Short mmCIF file of C-alpha atoms and ligand atoms in Angstrom, two decimals:
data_model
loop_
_atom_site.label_atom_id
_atom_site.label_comp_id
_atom_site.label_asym_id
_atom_site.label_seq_id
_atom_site.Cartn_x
_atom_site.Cartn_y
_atom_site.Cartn_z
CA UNK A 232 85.64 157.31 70.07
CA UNK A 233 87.77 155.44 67.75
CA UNK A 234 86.49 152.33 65.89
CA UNK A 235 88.17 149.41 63.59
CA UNK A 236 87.44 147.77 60.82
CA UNK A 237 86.17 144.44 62.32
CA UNK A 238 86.35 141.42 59.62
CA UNK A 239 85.07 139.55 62.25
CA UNK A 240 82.91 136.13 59.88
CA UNK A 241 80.14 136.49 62.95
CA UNK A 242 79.07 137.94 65.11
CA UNK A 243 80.27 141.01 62.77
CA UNK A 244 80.44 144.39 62.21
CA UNK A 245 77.20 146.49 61.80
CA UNK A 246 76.09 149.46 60.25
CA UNK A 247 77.33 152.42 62.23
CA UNK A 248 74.09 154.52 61.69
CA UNK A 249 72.06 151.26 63.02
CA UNK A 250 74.26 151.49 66.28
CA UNK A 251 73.64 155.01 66.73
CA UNK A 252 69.97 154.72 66.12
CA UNK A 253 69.84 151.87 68.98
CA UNK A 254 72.15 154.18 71.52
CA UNK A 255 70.19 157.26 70.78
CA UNK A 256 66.56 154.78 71.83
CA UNK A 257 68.37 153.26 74.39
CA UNK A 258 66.34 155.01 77.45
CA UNK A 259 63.37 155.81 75.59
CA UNK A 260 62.11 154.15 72.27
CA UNK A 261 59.37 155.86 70.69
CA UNK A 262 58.18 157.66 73.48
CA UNK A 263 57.48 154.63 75.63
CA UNK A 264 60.07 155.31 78.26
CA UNK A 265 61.66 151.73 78.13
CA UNK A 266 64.80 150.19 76.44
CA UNK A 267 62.92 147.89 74.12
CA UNK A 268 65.28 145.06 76.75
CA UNK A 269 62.75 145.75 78.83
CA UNK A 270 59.63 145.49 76.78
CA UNK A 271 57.39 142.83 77.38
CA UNK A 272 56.92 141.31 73.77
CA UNK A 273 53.23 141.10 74.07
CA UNK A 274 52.66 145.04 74.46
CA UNK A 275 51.45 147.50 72.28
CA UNK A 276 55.14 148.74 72.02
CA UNK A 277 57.06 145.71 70.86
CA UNK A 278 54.21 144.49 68.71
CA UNK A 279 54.79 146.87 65.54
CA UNK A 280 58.53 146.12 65.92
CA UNK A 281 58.11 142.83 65.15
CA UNK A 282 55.85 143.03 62.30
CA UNK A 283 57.79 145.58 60.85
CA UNK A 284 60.53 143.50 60.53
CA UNK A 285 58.69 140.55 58.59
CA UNK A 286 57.22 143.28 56.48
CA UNK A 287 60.59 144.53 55.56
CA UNK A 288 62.00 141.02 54.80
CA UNK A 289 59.36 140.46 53.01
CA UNK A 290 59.43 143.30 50.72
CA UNK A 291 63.38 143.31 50.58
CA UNK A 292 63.47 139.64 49.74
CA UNK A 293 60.32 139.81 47.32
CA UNK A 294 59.23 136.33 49.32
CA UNK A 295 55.71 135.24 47.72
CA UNK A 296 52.70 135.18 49.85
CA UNK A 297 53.16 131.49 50.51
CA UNK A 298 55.76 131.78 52.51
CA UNK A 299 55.87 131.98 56.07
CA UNK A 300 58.80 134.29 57.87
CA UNK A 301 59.61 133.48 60.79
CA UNK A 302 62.02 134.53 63.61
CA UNK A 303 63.32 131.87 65.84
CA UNK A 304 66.11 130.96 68.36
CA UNK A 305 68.59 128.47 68.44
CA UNK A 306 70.80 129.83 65.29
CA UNK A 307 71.88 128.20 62.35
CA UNK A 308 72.95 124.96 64.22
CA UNK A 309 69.06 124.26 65.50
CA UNK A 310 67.81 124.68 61.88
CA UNK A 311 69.81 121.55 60.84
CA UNK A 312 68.03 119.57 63.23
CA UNK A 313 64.63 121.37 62.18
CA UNK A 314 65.07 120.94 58.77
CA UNK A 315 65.39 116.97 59.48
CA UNK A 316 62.43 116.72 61.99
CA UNK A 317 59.68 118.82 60.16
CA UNK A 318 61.09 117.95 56.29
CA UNK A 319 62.46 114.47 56.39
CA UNK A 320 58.84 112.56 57.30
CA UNK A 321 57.84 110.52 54.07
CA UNK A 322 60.45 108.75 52.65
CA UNK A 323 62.90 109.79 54.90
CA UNK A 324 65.38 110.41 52.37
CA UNK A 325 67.25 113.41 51.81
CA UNK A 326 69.99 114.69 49.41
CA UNK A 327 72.77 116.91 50.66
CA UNK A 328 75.67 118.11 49.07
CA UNK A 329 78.97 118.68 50.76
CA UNK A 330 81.04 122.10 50.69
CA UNK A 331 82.51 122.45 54.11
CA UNK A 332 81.85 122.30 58.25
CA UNK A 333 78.62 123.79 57.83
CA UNK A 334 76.94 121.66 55.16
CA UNK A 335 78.43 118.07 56.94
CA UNK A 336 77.24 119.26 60.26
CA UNK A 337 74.11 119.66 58.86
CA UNK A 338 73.85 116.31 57.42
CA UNK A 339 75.57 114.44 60.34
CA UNK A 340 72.92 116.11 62.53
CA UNK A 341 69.70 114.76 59.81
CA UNK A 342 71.76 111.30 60.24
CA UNK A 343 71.70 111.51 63.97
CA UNK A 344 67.83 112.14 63.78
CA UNK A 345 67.50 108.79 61.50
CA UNK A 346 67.14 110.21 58.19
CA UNK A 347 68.96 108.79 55.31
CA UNK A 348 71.13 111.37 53.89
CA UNK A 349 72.75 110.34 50.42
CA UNK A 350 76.10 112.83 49.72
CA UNK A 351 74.83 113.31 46.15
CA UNK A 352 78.40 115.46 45.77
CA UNK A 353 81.17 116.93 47.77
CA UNK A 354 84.32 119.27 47.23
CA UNK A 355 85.90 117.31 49.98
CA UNK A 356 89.25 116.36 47.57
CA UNK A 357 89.79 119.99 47.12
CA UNK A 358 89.70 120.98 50.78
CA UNK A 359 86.51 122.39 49.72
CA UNK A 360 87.13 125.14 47.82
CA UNK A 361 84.51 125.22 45.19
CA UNK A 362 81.04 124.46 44.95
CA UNK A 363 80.56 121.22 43.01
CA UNK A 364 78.27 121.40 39.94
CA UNK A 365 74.90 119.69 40.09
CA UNK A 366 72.54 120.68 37.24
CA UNK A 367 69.46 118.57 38.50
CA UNK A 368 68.52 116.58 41.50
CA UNK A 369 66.47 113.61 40.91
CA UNK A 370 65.14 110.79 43.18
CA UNK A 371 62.44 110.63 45.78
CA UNK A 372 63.83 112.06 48.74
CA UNK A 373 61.77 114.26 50.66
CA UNK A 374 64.48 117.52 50.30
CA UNK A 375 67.41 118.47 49.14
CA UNK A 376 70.10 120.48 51.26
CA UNK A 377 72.73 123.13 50.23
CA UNK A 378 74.69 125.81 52.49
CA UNK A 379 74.80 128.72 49.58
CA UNK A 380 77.65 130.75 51.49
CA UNK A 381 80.40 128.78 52.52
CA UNK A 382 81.68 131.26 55.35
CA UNK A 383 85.17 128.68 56.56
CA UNK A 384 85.84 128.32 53.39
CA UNK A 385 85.13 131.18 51.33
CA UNK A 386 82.86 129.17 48.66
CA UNK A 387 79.35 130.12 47.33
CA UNK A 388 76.85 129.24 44.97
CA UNK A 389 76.97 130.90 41.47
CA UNK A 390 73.82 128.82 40.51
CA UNK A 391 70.72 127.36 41.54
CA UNK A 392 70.76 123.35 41.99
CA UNK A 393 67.07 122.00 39.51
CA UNK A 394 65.28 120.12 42.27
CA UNK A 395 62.16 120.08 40.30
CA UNK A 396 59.62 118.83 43.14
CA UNK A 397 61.92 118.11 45.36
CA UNK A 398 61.68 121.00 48.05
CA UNK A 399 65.50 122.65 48.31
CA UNK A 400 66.70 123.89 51.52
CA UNK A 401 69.29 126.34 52.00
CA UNK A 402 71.42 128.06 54.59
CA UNK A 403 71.97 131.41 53.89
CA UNK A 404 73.29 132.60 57.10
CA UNK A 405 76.39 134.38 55.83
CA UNK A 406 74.83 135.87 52.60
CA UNK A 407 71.30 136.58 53.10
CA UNK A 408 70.45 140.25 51.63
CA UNK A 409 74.14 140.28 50.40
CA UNK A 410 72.80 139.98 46.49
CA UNK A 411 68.98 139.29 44.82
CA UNK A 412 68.07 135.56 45.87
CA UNK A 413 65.12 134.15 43.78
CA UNK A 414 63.04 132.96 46.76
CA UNK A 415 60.47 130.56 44.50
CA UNK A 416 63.29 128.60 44.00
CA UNK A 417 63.55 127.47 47.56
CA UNK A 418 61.86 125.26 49.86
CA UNK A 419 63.17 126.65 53.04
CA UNK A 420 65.74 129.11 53.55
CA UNK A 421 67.35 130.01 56.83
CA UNK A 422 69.75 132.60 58.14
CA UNK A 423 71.37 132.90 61.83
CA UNK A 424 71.15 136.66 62.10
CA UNK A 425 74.81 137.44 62.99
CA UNK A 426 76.58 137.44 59.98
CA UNK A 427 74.87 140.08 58.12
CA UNK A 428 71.62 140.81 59.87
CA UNK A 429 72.03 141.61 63.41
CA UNK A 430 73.55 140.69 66.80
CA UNK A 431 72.97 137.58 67.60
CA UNK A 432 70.30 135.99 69.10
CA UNK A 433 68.10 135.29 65.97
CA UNK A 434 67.16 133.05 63.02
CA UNK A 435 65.53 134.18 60.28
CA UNK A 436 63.50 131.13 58.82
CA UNK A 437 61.30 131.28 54.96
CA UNK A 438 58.96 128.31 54.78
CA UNK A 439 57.25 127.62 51.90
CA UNK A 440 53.64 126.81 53.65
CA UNK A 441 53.03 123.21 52.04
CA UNK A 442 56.06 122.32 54.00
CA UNK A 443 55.02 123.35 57.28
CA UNK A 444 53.41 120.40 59.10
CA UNK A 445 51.66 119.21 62.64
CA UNK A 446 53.70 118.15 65.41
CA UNK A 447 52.32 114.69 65.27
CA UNK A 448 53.52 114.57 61.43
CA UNK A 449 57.13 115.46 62.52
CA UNK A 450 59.51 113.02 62.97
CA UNK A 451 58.79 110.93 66.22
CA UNK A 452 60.18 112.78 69.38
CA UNK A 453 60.33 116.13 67.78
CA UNK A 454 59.97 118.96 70.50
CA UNK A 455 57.14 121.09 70.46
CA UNK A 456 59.56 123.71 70.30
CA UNK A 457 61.29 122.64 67.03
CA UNK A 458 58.26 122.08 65.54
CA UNK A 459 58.05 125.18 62.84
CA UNK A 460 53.75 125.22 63.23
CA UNK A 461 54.18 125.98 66.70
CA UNK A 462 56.01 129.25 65.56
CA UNK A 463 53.84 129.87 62.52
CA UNK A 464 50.89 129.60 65.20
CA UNK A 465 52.32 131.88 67.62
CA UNK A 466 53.56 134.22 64.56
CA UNK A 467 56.99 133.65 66.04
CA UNK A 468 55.57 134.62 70.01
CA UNK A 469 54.86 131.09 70.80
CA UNK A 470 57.32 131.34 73.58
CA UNK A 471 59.52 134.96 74.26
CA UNK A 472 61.44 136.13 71.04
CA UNK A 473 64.79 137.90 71.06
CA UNK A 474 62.98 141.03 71.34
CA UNK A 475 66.35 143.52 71.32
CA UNK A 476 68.21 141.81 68.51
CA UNK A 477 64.61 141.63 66.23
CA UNK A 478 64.63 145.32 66.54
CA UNK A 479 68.27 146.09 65.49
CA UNK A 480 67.00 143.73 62.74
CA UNK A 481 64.59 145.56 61.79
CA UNK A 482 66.56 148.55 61.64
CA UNK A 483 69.23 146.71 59.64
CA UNK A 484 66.71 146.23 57.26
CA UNK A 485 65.74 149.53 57.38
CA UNK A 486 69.56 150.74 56.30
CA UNK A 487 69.30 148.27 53.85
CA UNK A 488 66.37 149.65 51.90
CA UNK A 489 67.95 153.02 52.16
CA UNK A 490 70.94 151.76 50.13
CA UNK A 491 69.18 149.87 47.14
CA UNK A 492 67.95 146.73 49.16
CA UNK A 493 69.67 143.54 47.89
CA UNK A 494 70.56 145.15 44.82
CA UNK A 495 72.34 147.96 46.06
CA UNK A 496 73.75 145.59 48.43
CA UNK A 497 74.96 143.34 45.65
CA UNK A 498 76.47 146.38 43.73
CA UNK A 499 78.68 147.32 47.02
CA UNK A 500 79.91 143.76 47.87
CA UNK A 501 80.82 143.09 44.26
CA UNK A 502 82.71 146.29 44.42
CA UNK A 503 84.37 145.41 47.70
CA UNK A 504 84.94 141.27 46.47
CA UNK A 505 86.29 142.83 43.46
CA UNK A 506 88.41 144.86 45.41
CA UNK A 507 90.17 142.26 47.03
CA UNK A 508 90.38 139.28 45.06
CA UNK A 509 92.14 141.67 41.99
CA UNK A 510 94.51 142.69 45.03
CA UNK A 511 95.02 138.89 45.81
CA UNK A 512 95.28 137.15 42.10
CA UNK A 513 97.58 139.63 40.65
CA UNK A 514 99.86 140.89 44.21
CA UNK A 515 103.42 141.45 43.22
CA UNK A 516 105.43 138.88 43.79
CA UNK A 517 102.35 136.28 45.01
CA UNK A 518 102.67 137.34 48.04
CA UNK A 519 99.23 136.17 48.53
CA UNK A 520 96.73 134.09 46.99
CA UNK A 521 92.85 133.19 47.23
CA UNK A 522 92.00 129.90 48.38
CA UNK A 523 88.72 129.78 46.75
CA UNK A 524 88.41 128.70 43.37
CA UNK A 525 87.34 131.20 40.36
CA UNK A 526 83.93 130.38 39.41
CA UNK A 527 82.81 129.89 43.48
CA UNK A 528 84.20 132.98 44.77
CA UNK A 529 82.48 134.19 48.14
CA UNK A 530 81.67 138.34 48.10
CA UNK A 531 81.52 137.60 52.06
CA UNK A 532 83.84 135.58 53.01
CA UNK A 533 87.34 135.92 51.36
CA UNK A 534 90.10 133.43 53.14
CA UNK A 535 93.81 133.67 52.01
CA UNK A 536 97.34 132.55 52.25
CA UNK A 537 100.81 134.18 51.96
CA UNK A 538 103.27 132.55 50.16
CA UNK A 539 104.86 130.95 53.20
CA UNK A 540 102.06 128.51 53.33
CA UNK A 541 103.13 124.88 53.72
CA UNK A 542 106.98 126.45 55.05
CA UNK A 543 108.03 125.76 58.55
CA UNK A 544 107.50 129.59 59.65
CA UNK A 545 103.93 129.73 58.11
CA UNK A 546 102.19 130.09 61.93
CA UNK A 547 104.72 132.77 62.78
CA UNK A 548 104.28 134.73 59.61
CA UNK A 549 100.25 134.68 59.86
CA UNK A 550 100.11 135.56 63.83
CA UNK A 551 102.43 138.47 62.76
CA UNK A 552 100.22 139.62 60.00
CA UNK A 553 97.24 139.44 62.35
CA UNK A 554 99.10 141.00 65.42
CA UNK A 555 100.52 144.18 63.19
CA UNK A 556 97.04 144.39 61.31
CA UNK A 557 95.32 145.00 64.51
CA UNK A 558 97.77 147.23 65.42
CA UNK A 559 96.62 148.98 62.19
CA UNK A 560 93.26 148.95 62.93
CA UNK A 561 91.86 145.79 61.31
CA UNK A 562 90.85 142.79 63.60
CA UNK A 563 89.54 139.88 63.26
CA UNK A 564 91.34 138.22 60.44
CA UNK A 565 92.55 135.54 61.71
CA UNK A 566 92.05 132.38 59.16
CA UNK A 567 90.20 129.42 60.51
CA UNK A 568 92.31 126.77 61.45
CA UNK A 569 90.84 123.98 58.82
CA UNK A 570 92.06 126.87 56.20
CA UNK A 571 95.16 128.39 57.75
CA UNK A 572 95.86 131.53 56.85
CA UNK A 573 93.56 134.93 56.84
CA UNK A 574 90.29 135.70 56.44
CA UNK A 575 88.59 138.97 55.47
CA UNK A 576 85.04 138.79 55.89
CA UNK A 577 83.32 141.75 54.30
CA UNK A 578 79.56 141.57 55.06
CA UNK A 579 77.03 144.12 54.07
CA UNK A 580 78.06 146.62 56.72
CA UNK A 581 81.55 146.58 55.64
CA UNK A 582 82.14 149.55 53.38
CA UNK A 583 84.64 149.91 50.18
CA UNK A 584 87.04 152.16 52.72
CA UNK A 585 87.78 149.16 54.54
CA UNK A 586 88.36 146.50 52.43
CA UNK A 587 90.88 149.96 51.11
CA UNK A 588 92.57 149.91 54.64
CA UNK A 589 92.97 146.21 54.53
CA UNK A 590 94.71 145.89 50.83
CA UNK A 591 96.80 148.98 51.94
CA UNK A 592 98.26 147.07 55.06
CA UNK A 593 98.41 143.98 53.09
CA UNK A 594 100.96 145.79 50.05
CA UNK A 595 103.01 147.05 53.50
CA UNK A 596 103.36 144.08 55.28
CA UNK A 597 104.41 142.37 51.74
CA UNK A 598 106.85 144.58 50.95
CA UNK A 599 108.25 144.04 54.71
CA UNK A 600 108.45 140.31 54.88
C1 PLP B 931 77.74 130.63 61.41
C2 PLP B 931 77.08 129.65 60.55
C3 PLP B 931 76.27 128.63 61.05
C4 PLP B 931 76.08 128.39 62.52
O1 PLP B 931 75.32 129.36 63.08
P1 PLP B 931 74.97 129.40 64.63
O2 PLP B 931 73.99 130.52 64.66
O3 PLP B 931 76.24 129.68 65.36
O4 PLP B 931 74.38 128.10 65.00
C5 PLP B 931 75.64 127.80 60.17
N1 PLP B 931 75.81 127.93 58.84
C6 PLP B 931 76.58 128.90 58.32
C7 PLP B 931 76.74 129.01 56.84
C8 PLP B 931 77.25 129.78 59.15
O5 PLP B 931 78.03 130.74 58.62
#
């Protein structure tokens, strides 16, 4: 068996004990002499698997008792048109600020549903490559909408936005459990699963119960399906759940707690970020460089450049570098295209050895070019 170090930014590498956990229960979990594929999610067998994952993000994320967890379908992309439907119902207003694909889709998507979005800031004239600074967010809309982890562009939040009443929603898809997040401080926070949680498949969804409304109070035309009572009803079996990929969740979790929970997890990404980004700001030569600005640095999500950027044989340098590093060993690291470049994402389940292995191949492939 040989494996690679996969810097895939989703779906993503996972932890290797997880998958051999899941292949070892493959033909028989717990003694029930099923795959749990092939559970039916309202036995006695899948049951305890699902609770036992909302008690373990519970306790991992410290989320207060008035909160709801749920797990839901759809991924990230269905939670900005949830977010709209069940949130944006009394004045119809809603703040959003701008860092990247994720957070405009978002708000073009509350726009589509007839909510007024005001862009209260945006890094746009940077190519968004830090997170703008808003102390406090005032007015009378009905939320206010941030995506923490900026996973094109490398960007994340180094500080809570003040919303003072105003509930504040925030994707956390590709950082969620990757550092201590103060829950209280959040209206709504969701996570698709496949950055740093799971395979994909799932949502991971914390209401803040006053925010969870009837169908007939969401906004008109909202499916019964997208309607987040119907799941807090059905305790997220309103309709059939992902089964499989809330199990490997659950053991995710699991490896999680056995490694300091999101503070252990924040120790080994700032290691690995570290890592990296000292590679990248002081490489000999400048071979390379960051794109994202000191001060908004993502631990998960690290895009950079070489110092052919801009020059006329930028494309072929990059598709070499990506070619001879999975030659190496290390895949996925190909740079989005509204970047250019590379990018390393490092989730959770990447370990310090890796991120090694990458700044190794990086110092050859500098030295050869
Ligand atoms: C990947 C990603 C999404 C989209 O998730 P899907 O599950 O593919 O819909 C949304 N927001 C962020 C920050 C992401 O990284």
């Amino acid at each position: 068996m040989s494996r690679v170090w996969n810097f895939s930014a989703g779906p993503s590498c996972l932890p290797e004990e997880v998958l051999k956990e899941c292949a070892a229960e493959m033909m028989d979990c717990n003694g029930t002499g099923q795959s749990v594929m092939e559970m039916s999610h309202r036995s006695a067998a899948f049951e305890p698997i699902i609770k036992d994952a909302e008690v373990r993000v519970r306790k991992l994320m410290k989320v207060p008792d008035n909160y709801k967890i749920l797990f839901l379908q759809g991924g990230g992309s269905t939670q900005f048109a949830m977010v709209a439907q069940n949130l944006g119902i009394h004045t119809g207003k809603a703040a959003y600020i701008q860092t990247g694909v994720w957070a405009k889709k978002a708000a073009a998507e509350a726009r589509h549903l007839g909510v007024q979005v005001d862009v209260i800031a945006s890094s746009e004239d940077k190519n968004y490559s830090y997170i703008p600074k808003v102390e406090k967010i005032e007015g009378d809309y009905d939320y206010a909408y941030i995506c923490f982890n900026n996973t094109i562009m490398g960007t994340h939040y180094e500080y809570i936005p003040d919303t003072g009443k105003i509930p504040l929603v925030a994707d956390i898809s590709s950082c969620v459990l990757s550092e201590p997040l103060d829950v209280s401080k959040f209206g709504l926070l969701f996570a698709g699963a496949q950055k740093n949680l799971a395979p994909a498949g799932v949502t991971l969804v914390i209401i803040r119960e006053d925010l969870v409304c009837d169908l007939e109070s969401c906004r008109p035309g909202t499916p019964t399906m997208l309607c987040y009572k119907t799941h807090v009803e059905g305790e997220s079996m309103y309709n059939t759940p992902p089964c499989y990929t809330i199990y490997v969740l659950g053991k995710v979790l699991k490896w999680i707690e056995a490694n300091g929970g999101a503070e252990g997890m924040a120790r080994r990404n700032k290691e690995k970020a570290d890592f990296l980004y000292d590679y990248l700001d002081k490489n000999e030569g400048n071979f390379y460089h960051a794109t994202a600005l000191i001060g908004s640095r993502s631990l998960m999500n690290i895009p950079f450049l070489t110092k052919y950027a801009g020059a006329e044989n930028e494309k072929e340098i990059n598709a070499k570098f990506v070619k001879e590093a999975e030659a190496a060993g290390l895949v996925n690291l190909k740079g989005h295209r509204l970047v250019g470049g590379m990018r390393a994402s490092i989730y959770n389940a990447m370990s310090l050895d890796g991120v090694k292995a990458l700044v190794e191949f990086m110092k050859k492939f500098a030295s050869n070019n």
